[in-house]
PDB file of C-alpha atoms and ligand atoms in Angstrom:
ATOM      1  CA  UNK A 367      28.933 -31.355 -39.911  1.00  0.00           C
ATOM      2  CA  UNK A 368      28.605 -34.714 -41.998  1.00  0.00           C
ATOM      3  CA  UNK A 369      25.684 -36.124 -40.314  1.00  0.00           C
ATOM      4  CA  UNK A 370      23.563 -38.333 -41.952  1.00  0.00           C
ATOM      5  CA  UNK A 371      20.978 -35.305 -43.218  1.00  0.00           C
ATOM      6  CA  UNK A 372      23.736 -33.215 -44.022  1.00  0.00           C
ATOM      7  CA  UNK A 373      25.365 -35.953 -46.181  1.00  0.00           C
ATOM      8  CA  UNK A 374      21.665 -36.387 -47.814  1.00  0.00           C
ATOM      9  CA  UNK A 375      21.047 -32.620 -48.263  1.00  0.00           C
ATOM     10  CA  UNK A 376      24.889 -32.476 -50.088  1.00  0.00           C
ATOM     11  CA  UNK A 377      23.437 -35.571 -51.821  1.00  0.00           C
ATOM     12  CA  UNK A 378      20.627 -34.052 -52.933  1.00  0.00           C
ATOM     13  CA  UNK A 379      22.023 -30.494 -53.923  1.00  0.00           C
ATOM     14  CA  UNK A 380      24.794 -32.172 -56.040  1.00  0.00           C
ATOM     15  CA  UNK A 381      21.920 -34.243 -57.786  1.00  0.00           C
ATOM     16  CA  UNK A 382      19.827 -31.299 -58.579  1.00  0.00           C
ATOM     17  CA  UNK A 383      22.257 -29.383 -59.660  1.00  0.00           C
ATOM     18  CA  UNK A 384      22.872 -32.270 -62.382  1.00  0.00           C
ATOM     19  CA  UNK A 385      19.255 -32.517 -63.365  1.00  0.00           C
ATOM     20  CA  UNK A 386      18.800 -28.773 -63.617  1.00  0.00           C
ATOM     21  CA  UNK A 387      22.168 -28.194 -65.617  1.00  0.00           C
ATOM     22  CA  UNK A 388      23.705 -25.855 -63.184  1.00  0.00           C
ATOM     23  CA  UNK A 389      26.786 -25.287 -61.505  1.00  0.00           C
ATOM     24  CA  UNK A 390      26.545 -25.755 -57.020  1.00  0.00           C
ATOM     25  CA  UNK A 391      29.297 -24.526 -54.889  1.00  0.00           C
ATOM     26  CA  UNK A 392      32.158 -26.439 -53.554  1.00  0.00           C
ATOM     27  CA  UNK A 393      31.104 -28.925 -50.562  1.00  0.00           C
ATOM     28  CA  UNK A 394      34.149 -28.097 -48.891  1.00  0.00           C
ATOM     29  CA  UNK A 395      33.040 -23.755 -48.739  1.00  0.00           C
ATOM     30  CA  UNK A 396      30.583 -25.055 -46.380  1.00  0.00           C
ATOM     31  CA  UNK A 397      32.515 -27.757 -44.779  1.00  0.00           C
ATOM     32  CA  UNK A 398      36.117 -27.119 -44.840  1.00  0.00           C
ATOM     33  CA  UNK A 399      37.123 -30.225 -43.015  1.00  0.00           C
ATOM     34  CA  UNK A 400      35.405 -32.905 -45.146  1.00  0.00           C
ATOM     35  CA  UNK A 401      36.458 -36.017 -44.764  1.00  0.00           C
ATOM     36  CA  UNK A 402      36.618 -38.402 -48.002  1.00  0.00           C
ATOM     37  CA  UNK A 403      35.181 -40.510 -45.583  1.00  0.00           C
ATOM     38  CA  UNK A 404      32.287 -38.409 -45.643  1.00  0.00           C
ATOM     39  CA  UNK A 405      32.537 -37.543 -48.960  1.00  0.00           C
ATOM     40  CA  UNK A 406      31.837 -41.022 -50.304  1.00  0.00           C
ATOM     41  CA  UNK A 407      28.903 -41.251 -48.225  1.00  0.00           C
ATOM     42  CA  UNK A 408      27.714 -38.073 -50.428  1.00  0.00           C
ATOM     43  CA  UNK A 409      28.327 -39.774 -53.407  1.00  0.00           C
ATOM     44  CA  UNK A 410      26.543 -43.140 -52.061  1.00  0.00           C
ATOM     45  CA  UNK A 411      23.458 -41.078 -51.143  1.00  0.00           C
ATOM     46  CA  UNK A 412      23.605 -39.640 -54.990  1.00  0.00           C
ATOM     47  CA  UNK A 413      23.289 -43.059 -56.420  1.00  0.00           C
ATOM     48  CA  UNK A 414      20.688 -43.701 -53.936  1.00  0.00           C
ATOM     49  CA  UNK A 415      18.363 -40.775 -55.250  1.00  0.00           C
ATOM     50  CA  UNK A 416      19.624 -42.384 -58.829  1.00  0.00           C
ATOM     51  CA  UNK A 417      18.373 -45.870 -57.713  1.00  0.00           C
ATOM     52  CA  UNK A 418      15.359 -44.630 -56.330  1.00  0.00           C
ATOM     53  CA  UNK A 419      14.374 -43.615 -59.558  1.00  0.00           C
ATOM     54  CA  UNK A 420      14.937 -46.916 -61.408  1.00  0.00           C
ATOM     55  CA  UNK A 421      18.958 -46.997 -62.225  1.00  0.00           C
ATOM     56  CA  UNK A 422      20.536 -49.705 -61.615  1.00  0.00           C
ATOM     57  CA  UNK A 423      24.549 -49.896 -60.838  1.00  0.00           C
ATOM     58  CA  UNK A 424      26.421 -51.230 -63.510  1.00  0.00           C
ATOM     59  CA  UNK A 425      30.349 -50.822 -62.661  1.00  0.00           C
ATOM     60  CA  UNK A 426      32.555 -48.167 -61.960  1.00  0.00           C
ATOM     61  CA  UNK A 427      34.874 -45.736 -62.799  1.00  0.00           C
ATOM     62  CA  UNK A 428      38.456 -44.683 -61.797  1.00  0.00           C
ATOM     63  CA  UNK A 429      39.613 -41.210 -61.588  1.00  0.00           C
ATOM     64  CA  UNK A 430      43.054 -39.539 -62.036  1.00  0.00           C
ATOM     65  CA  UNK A 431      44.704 -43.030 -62.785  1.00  0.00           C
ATOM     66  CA  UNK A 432      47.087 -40.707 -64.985  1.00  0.00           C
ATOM     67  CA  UNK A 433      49.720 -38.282 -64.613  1.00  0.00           C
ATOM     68  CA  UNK A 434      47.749 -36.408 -67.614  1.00  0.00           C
ATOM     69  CA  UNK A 435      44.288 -36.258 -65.729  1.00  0.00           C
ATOM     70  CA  UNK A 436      46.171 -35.588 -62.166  1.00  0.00           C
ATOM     71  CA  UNK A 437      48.225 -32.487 -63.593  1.00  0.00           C
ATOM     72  CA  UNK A 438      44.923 -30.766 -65.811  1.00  0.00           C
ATOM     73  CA  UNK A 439      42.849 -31.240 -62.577  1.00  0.00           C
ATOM     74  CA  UNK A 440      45.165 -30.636 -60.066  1.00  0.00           C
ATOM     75  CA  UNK A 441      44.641 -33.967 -57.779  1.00  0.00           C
ATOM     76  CA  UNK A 442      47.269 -36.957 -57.352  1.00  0.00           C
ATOM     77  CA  UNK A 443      44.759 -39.433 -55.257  1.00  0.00           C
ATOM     78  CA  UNK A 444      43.141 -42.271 -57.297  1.00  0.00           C
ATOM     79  CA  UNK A 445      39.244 -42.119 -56.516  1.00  0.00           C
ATOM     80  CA  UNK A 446      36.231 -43.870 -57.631  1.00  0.00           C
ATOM     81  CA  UNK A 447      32.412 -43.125 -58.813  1.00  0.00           C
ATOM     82  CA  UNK A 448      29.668 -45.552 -59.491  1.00  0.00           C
ATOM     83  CA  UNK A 449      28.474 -46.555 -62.900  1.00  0.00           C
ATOM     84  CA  UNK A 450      24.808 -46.797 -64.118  1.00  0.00           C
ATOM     85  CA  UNK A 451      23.009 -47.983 -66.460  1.00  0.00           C
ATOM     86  CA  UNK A 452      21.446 -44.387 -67.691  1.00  0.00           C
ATOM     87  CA  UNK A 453      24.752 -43.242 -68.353  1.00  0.00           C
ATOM     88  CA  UNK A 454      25.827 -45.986 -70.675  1.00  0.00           C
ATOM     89  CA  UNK A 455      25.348 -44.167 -74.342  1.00  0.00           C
ATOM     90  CA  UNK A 456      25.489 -47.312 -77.359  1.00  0.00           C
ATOM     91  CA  UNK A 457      28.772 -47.108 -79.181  1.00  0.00           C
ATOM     92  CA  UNK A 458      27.690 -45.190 -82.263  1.00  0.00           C
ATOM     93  CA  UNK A 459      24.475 -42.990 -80.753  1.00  0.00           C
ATOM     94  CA  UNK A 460      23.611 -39.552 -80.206  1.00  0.00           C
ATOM     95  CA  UNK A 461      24.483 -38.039 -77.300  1.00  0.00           C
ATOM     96  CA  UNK A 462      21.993 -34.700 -76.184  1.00  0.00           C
ATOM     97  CA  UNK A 463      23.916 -32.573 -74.507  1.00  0.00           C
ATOM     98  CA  UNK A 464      21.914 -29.739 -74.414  1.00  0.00           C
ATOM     99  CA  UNK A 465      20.507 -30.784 -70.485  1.00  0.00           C
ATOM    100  CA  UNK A 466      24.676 -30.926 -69.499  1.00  0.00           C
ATOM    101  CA  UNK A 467      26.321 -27.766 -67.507  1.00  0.00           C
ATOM    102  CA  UNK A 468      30.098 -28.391 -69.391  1.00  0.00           C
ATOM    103  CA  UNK A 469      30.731 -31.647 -70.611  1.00  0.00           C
ATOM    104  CA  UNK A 470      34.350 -33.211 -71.593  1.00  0.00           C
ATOM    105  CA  UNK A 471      35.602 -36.191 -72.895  1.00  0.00           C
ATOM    106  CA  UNK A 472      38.258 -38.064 -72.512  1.00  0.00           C
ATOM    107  CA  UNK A 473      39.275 -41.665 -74.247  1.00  0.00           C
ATOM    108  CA  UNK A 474      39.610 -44.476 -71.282  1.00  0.00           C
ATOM    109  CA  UNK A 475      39.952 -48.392 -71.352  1.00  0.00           C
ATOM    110  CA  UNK A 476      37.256 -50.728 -70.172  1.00  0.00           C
ATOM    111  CA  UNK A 477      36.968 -53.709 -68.137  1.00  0.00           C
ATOM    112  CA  UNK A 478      34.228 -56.174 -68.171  1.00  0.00           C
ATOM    113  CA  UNK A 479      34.303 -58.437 -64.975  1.00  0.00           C
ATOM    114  CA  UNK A 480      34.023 -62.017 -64.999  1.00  0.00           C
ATOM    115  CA  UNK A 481      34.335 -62.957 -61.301  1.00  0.00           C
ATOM    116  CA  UNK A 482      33.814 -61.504 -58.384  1.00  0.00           C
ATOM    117  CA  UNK A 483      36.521 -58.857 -57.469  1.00  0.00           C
ATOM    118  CA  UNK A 484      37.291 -57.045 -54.150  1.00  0.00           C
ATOM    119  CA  UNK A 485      39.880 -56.384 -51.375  1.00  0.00           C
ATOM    120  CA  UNK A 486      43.502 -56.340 -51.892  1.00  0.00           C
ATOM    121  CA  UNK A 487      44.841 -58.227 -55.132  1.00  0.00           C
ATOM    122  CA  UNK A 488      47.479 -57.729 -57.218  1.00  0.00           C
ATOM    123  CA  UNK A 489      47.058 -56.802 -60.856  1.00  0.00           C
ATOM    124  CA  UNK A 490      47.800 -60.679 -61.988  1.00  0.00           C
ATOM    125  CA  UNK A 491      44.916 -61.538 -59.896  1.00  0.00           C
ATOM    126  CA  UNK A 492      43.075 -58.420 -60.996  1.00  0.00           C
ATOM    127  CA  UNK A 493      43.919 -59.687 -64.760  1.00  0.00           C
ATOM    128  CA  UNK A 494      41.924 -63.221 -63.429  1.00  0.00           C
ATOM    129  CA  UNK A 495      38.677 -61.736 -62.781  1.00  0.00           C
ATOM    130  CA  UNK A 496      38.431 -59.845 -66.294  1.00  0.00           C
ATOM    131  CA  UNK A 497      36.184 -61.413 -68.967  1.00  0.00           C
ATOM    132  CA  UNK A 498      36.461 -58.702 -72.021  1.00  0.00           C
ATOM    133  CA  UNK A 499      38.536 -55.225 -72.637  1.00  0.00           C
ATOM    134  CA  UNK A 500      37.595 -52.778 -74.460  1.00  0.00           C
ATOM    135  CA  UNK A 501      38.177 -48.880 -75.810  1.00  0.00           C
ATOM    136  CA  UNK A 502      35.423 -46.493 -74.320  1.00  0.00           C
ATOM    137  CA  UNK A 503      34.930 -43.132 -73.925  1.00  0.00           C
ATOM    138  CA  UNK A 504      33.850 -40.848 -70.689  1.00  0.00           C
ATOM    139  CA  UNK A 505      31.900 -37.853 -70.719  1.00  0.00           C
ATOM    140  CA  UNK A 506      32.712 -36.065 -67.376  1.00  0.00           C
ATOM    141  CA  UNK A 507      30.493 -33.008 -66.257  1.00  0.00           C
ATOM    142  CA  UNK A 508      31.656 -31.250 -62.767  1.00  0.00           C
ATOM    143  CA  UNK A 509      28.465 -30.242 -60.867  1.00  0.00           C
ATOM    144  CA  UNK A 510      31.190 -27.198 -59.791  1.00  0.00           C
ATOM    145  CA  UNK A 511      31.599 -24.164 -61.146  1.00  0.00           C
ATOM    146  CA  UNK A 512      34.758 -24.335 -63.941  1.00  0.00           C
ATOM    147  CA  UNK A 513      35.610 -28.118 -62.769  1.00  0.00           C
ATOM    148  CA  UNK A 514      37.247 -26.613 -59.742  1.00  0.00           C
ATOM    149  CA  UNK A 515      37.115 -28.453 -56.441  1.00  0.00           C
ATOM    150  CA  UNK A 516      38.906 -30.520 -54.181  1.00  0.00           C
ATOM    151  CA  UNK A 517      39.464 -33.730 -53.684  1.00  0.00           C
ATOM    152  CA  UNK A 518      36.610 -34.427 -51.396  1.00  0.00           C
ATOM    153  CA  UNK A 519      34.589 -32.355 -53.630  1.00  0.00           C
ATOM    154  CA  UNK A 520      35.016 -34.353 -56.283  1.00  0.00           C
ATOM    155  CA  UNK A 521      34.720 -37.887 -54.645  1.00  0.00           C
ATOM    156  CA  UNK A 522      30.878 -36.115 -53.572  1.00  0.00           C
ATOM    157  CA  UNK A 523      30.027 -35.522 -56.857  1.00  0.00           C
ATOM    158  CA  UNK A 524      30.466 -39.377 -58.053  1.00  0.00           C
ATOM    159  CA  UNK A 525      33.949 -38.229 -59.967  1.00  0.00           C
ATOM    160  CA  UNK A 526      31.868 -35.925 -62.308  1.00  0.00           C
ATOM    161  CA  UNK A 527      30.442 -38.832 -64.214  1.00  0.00           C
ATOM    162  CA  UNK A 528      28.194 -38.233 -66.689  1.00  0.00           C
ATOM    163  CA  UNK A 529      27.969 -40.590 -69.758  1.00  0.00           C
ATOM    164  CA  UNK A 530      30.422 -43.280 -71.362  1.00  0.00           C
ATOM    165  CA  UNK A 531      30.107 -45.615 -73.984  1.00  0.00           C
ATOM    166  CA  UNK A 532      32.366 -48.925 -75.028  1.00  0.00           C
ATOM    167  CA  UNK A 533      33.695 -50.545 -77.668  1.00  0.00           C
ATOM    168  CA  UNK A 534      33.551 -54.004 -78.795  1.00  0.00           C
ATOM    169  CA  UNK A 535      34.769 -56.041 -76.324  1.00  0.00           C
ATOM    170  CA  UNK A 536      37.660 -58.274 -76.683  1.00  0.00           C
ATOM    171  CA  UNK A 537      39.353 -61.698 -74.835  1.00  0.00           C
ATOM    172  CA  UNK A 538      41.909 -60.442 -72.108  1.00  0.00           C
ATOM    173  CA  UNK A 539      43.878 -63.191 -72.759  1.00  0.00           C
ATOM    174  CA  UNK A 540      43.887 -62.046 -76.717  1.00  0.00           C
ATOM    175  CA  UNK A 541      44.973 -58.248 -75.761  1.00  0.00           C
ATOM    176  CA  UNK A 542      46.824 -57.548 -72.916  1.00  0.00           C
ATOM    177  CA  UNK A 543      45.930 -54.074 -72.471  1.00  0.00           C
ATOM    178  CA  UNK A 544      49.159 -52.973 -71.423  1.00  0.00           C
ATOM    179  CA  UNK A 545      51.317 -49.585 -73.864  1.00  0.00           C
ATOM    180  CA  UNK A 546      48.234 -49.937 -76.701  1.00  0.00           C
ATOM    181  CA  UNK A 547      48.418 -46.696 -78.914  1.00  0.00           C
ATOM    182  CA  UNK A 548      44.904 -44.488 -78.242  1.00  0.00           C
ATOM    183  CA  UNK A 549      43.720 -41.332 -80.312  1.00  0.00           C
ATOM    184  CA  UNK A 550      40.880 -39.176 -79.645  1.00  0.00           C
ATOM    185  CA  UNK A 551      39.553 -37.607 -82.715  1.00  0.00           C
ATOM    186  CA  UNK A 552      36.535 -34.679 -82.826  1.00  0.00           C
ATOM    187  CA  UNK A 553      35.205 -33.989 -86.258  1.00  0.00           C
ATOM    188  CA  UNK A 554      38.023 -36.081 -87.956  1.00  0.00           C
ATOM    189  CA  UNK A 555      41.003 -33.946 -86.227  1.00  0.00           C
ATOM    190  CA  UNK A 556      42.945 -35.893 -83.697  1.00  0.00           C
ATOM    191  CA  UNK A 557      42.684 -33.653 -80.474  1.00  0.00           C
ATOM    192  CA  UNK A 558      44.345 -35.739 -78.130  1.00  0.00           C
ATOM    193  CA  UNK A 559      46.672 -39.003 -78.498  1.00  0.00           C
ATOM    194  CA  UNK A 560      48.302 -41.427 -75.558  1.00  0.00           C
ATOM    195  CA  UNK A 561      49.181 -44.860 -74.601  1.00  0.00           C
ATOM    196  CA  UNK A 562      46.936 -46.929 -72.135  1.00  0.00           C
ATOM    197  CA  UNK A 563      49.878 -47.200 -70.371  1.00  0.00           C
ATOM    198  CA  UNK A 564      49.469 -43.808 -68.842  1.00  0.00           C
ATOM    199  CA  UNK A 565      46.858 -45.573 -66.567  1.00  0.00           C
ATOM    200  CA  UNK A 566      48.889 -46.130 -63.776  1.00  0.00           C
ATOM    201  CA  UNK A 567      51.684 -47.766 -65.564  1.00  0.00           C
ATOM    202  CA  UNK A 568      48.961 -50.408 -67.347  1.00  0.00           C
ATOM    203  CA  UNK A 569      45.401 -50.005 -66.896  1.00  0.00           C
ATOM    204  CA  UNK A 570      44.915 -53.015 -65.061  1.00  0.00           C
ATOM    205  CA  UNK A 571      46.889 -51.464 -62.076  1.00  0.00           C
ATOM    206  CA  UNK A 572      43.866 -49.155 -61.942  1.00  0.00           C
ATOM    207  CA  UNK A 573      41.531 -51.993 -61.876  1.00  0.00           C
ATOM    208  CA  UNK A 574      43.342 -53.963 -58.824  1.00  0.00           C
ATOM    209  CA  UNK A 575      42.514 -50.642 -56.954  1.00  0.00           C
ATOM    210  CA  UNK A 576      38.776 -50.478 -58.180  1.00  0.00           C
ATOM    211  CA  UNK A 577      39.070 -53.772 -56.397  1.00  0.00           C
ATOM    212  CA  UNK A 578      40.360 -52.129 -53.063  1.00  0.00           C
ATOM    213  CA  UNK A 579      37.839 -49.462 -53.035  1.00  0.00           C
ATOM    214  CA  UNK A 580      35.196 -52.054 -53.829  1.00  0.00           C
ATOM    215  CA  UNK A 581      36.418 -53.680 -50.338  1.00  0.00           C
ATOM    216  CA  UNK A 582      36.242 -50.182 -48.852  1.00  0.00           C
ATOM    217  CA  UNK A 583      32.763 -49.456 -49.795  1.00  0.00           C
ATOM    218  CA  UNK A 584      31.272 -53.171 -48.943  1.00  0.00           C
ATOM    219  CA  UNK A 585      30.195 -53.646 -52.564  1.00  0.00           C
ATOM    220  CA  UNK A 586      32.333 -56.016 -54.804  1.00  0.00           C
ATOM    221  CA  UNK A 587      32.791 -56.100 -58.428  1.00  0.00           C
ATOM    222  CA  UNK A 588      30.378 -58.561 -59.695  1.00  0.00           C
ATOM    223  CA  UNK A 589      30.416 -60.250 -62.887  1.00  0.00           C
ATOM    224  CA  UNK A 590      28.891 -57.719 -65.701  1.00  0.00           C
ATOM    225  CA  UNK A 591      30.081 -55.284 -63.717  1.00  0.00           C
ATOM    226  CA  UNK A 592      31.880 -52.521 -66.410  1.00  0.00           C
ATOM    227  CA  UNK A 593      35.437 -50.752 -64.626  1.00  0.00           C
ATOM    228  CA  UNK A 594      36.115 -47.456 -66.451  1.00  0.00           C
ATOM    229  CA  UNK A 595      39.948 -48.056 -65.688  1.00  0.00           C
ATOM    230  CA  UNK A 596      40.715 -43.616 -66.038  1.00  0.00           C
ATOM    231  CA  UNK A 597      41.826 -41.188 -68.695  1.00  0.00           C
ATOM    232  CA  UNK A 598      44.600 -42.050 -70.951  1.00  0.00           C
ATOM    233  CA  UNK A 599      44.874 -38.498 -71.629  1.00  0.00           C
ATOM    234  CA  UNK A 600      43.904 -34.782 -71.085  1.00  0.00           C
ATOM    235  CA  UNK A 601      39.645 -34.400 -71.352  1.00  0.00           C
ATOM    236  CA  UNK A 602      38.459 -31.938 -74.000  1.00  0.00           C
ATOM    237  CA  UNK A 603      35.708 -30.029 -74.155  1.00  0.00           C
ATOM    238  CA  UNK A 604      32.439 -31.473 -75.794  1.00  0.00           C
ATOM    239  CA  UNK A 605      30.194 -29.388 -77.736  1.00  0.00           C
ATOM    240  CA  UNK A 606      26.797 -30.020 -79.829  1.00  0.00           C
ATOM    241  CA  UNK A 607      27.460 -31.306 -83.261  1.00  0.00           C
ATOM    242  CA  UNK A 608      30.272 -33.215 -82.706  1.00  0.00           C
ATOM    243  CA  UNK A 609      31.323 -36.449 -83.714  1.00  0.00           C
ATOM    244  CA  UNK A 610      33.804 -38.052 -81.792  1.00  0.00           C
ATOM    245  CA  UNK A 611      36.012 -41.138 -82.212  1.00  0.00           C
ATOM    246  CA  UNK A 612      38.698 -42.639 -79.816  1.00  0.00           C
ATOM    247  CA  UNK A 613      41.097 -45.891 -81.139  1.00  0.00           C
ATOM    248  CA  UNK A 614      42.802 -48.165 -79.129  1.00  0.00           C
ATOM    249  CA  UNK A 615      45.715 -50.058 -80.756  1.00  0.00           C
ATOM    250  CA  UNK A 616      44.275 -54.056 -81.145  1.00  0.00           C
ATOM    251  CA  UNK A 617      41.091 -52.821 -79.412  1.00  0.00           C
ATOM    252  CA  UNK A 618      38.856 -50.959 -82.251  1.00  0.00           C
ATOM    253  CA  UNK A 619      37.282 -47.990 -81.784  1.00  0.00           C
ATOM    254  CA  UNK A 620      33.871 -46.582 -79.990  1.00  0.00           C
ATOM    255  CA  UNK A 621      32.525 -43.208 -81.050  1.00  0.00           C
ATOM    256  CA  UNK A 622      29.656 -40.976 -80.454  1.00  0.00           C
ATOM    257  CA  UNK A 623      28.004 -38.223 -81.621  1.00  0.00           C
ATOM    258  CA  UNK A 624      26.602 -35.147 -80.217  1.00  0.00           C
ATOM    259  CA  UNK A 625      23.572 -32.598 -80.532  1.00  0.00           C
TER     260      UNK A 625
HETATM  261  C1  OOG B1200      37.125 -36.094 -62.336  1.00  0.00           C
HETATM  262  C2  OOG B1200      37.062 -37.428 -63.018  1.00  0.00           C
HETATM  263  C3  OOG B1200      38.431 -38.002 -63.380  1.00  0.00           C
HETATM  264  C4  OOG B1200      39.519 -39.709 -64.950  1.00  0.00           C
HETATM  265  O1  OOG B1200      39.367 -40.471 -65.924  1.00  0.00           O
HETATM  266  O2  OOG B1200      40.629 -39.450 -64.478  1.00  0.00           O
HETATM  267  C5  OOG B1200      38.306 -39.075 -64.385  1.00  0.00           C
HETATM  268  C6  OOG B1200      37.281 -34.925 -63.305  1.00  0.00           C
HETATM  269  O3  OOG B1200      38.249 -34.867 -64.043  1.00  0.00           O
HETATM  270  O4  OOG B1200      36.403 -34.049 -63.265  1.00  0.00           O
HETATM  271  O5  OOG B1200      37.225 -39.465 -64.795  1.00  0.00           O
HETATM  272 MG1   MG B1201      37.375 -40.616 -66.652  1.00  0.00          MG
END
C-alpha cells in the first residue's frame, strides 16, 4: 500500500518521530514489499513537512559511498537524502544534542556546486560543475530503533540525516580530492582515520551519481547547492560534551562541539 496518504502518513510518522526524539518501527514491518520507488516518495514528503515549515533545500547527501559505511550498516546500494538549511551547524558551534534519539558522526568530503548538475556524467564532467571542496562532518540519527532497517527504510527516512557542518572551502582545481589522508578525533583521541578515497574509489565518483539521482528525482544540482559526497569511514557514536575534529589532508579541518 504506497498510495499517496500512505506515503504522507510514513512521511509524517518518520518526521515526528525526529521531532519527538524517538525511535518508529521499520516501514518495511508494515509494508514488506516497499519499493525504493516508494520509498523516495516518503522521504520527498519529509522534506515537504520540512519546507512547509520554512527550510529551504540546500544540497544533498550520499550514503554508503564506502565499503566502511556499507559493511557497519549492512547495505551495498548508494542512496541519497536531501540537505537543508536547519541542519547546517557553523564549523566551530555547539551542537545540542539533547532533542536527538542516537546520534553518530562520521568525517565526509564536501562539494560545493558551481553549475548546474544532473543526469548521467562522468566524474570529469562531474569535476566541471564543482566550485569549492571541502572537509565536513555528518551527524546521522536513524529514526529506527538501533539504526536497523533496510534499504528502503532507510532511503524513507532521508538517509538518517541529521546535522553536518563544513570546512573552509577550497579551489577544485587547487585539491583534487582524490587518496587525501582524513582523521576523526573526539576529545583529542583519534577514533577513526581513512582516505577520501574510500568514497567510491575518489569522492567525486560519488558526486557523478548525486548527479544521476538528481535526474531521477527531477531536481538538479544547482549552483550553491552543498553534495555530502559519504563516509570516509566507520560513524561513531556522539555524546554531550564532546568536541570533535575531523582533518582532511590539503583540506583543513571542521569541528564541532556538543552539549
Ligand atoms: C545511513 C546514512 C549513510 C553515509 O555517509 O554513508 C551515510 C546510515 O548510516 O544510517 O550517511
Ligand atoms: Mg554520511
Amino acid at each position: 500500500m504506497t498510495d499517496d496518504a500512505s506515503v504522507a502518513a510514513f512521511a509524517r510518522t518518520l518526521d515526528e518521530a525526529a521531532r519527538s526524539s524517538a525511535t518508529t518501527g521499520l516501514l518495511t514491518a508494515d509494508v514488506p514489499d516497499l519499493t525504493l520507488d516508494a520509498a523516495y516518495r516518503v522521504q520527498r514528503a519529509g522534506i515537504a513537512r520540512r519546507l512547509a515549515r520554512g527550510e529551504t533545500v540546500i544540497g544533498a547527501k550520499m550514503g554508503f559511498t564506502s565499503r566502511a559505511k556499507m559493511a557497519q550498516m549492512g547495505i551495498d546500494d548508494v542512496i541519497w537524502g536531501l540537505l537543508t538549511d536547519a541542519m547546517q551547524v557553523e564549523d566551530g558551534a555547539t551542537l545540542d544534542t539533547s532533542a536527538l534519539i542516537h546520534p553518530r558522526i562520521e568525517p565526509e568530503i564536501a562539494f560545493l556546486i558551481g553549475e548546474p548538475l544532473s543526469g548521467r556524467v562522468s566524474p570529469a564532467a562531474a569535476v566541471r560543475a564543482v566550485a569549492g571542496i571541502a572537509v565536513a562532518y555528518e551527524v546521522i540519527d536513524s529514526r529506527y530503533a538501533d539504526f536497523r532497517f533496510t534499504l528502503p527504510d532507510v532511503v524513507a527516512d532521508n538517509a538518517s540525516a541529521c546535522a553536518f557542518g563544513i570546512g573552509p572551502w577550497h579551489a577544485p582545481d587547487r585539491v583534487a580530492g582524490e587518496n587525501l589522508g582524513m582523521v576523526m578525533e573526539v576529545d583529542g583521541r583519534t577514533v577513526a582515520t581513512g582516505s577520501s578515497a574510500a568514497i567510491l574509489g575518489n569522492p567525486v565518483r560519488s558526486l557523478a551519481a548525486a548527479a544521476r539521482l538528481a535526474e531521477g528525482a527531477g531536481s538538479p544540482l544547482r549552483p550553491g547547492d552543498i553534495v555530502l559526497a559519504g563516509a570516509a569511514t566507520a560513524a561513531v557514536p556522539l555524546t554531550p560534551g564532546a568536541h570533535v575534529r575531523v582533518v582532511a589532508a590539503e583540506l583543513g579541518r571542521v569541528e564541532v562541539t556538543t552539549r
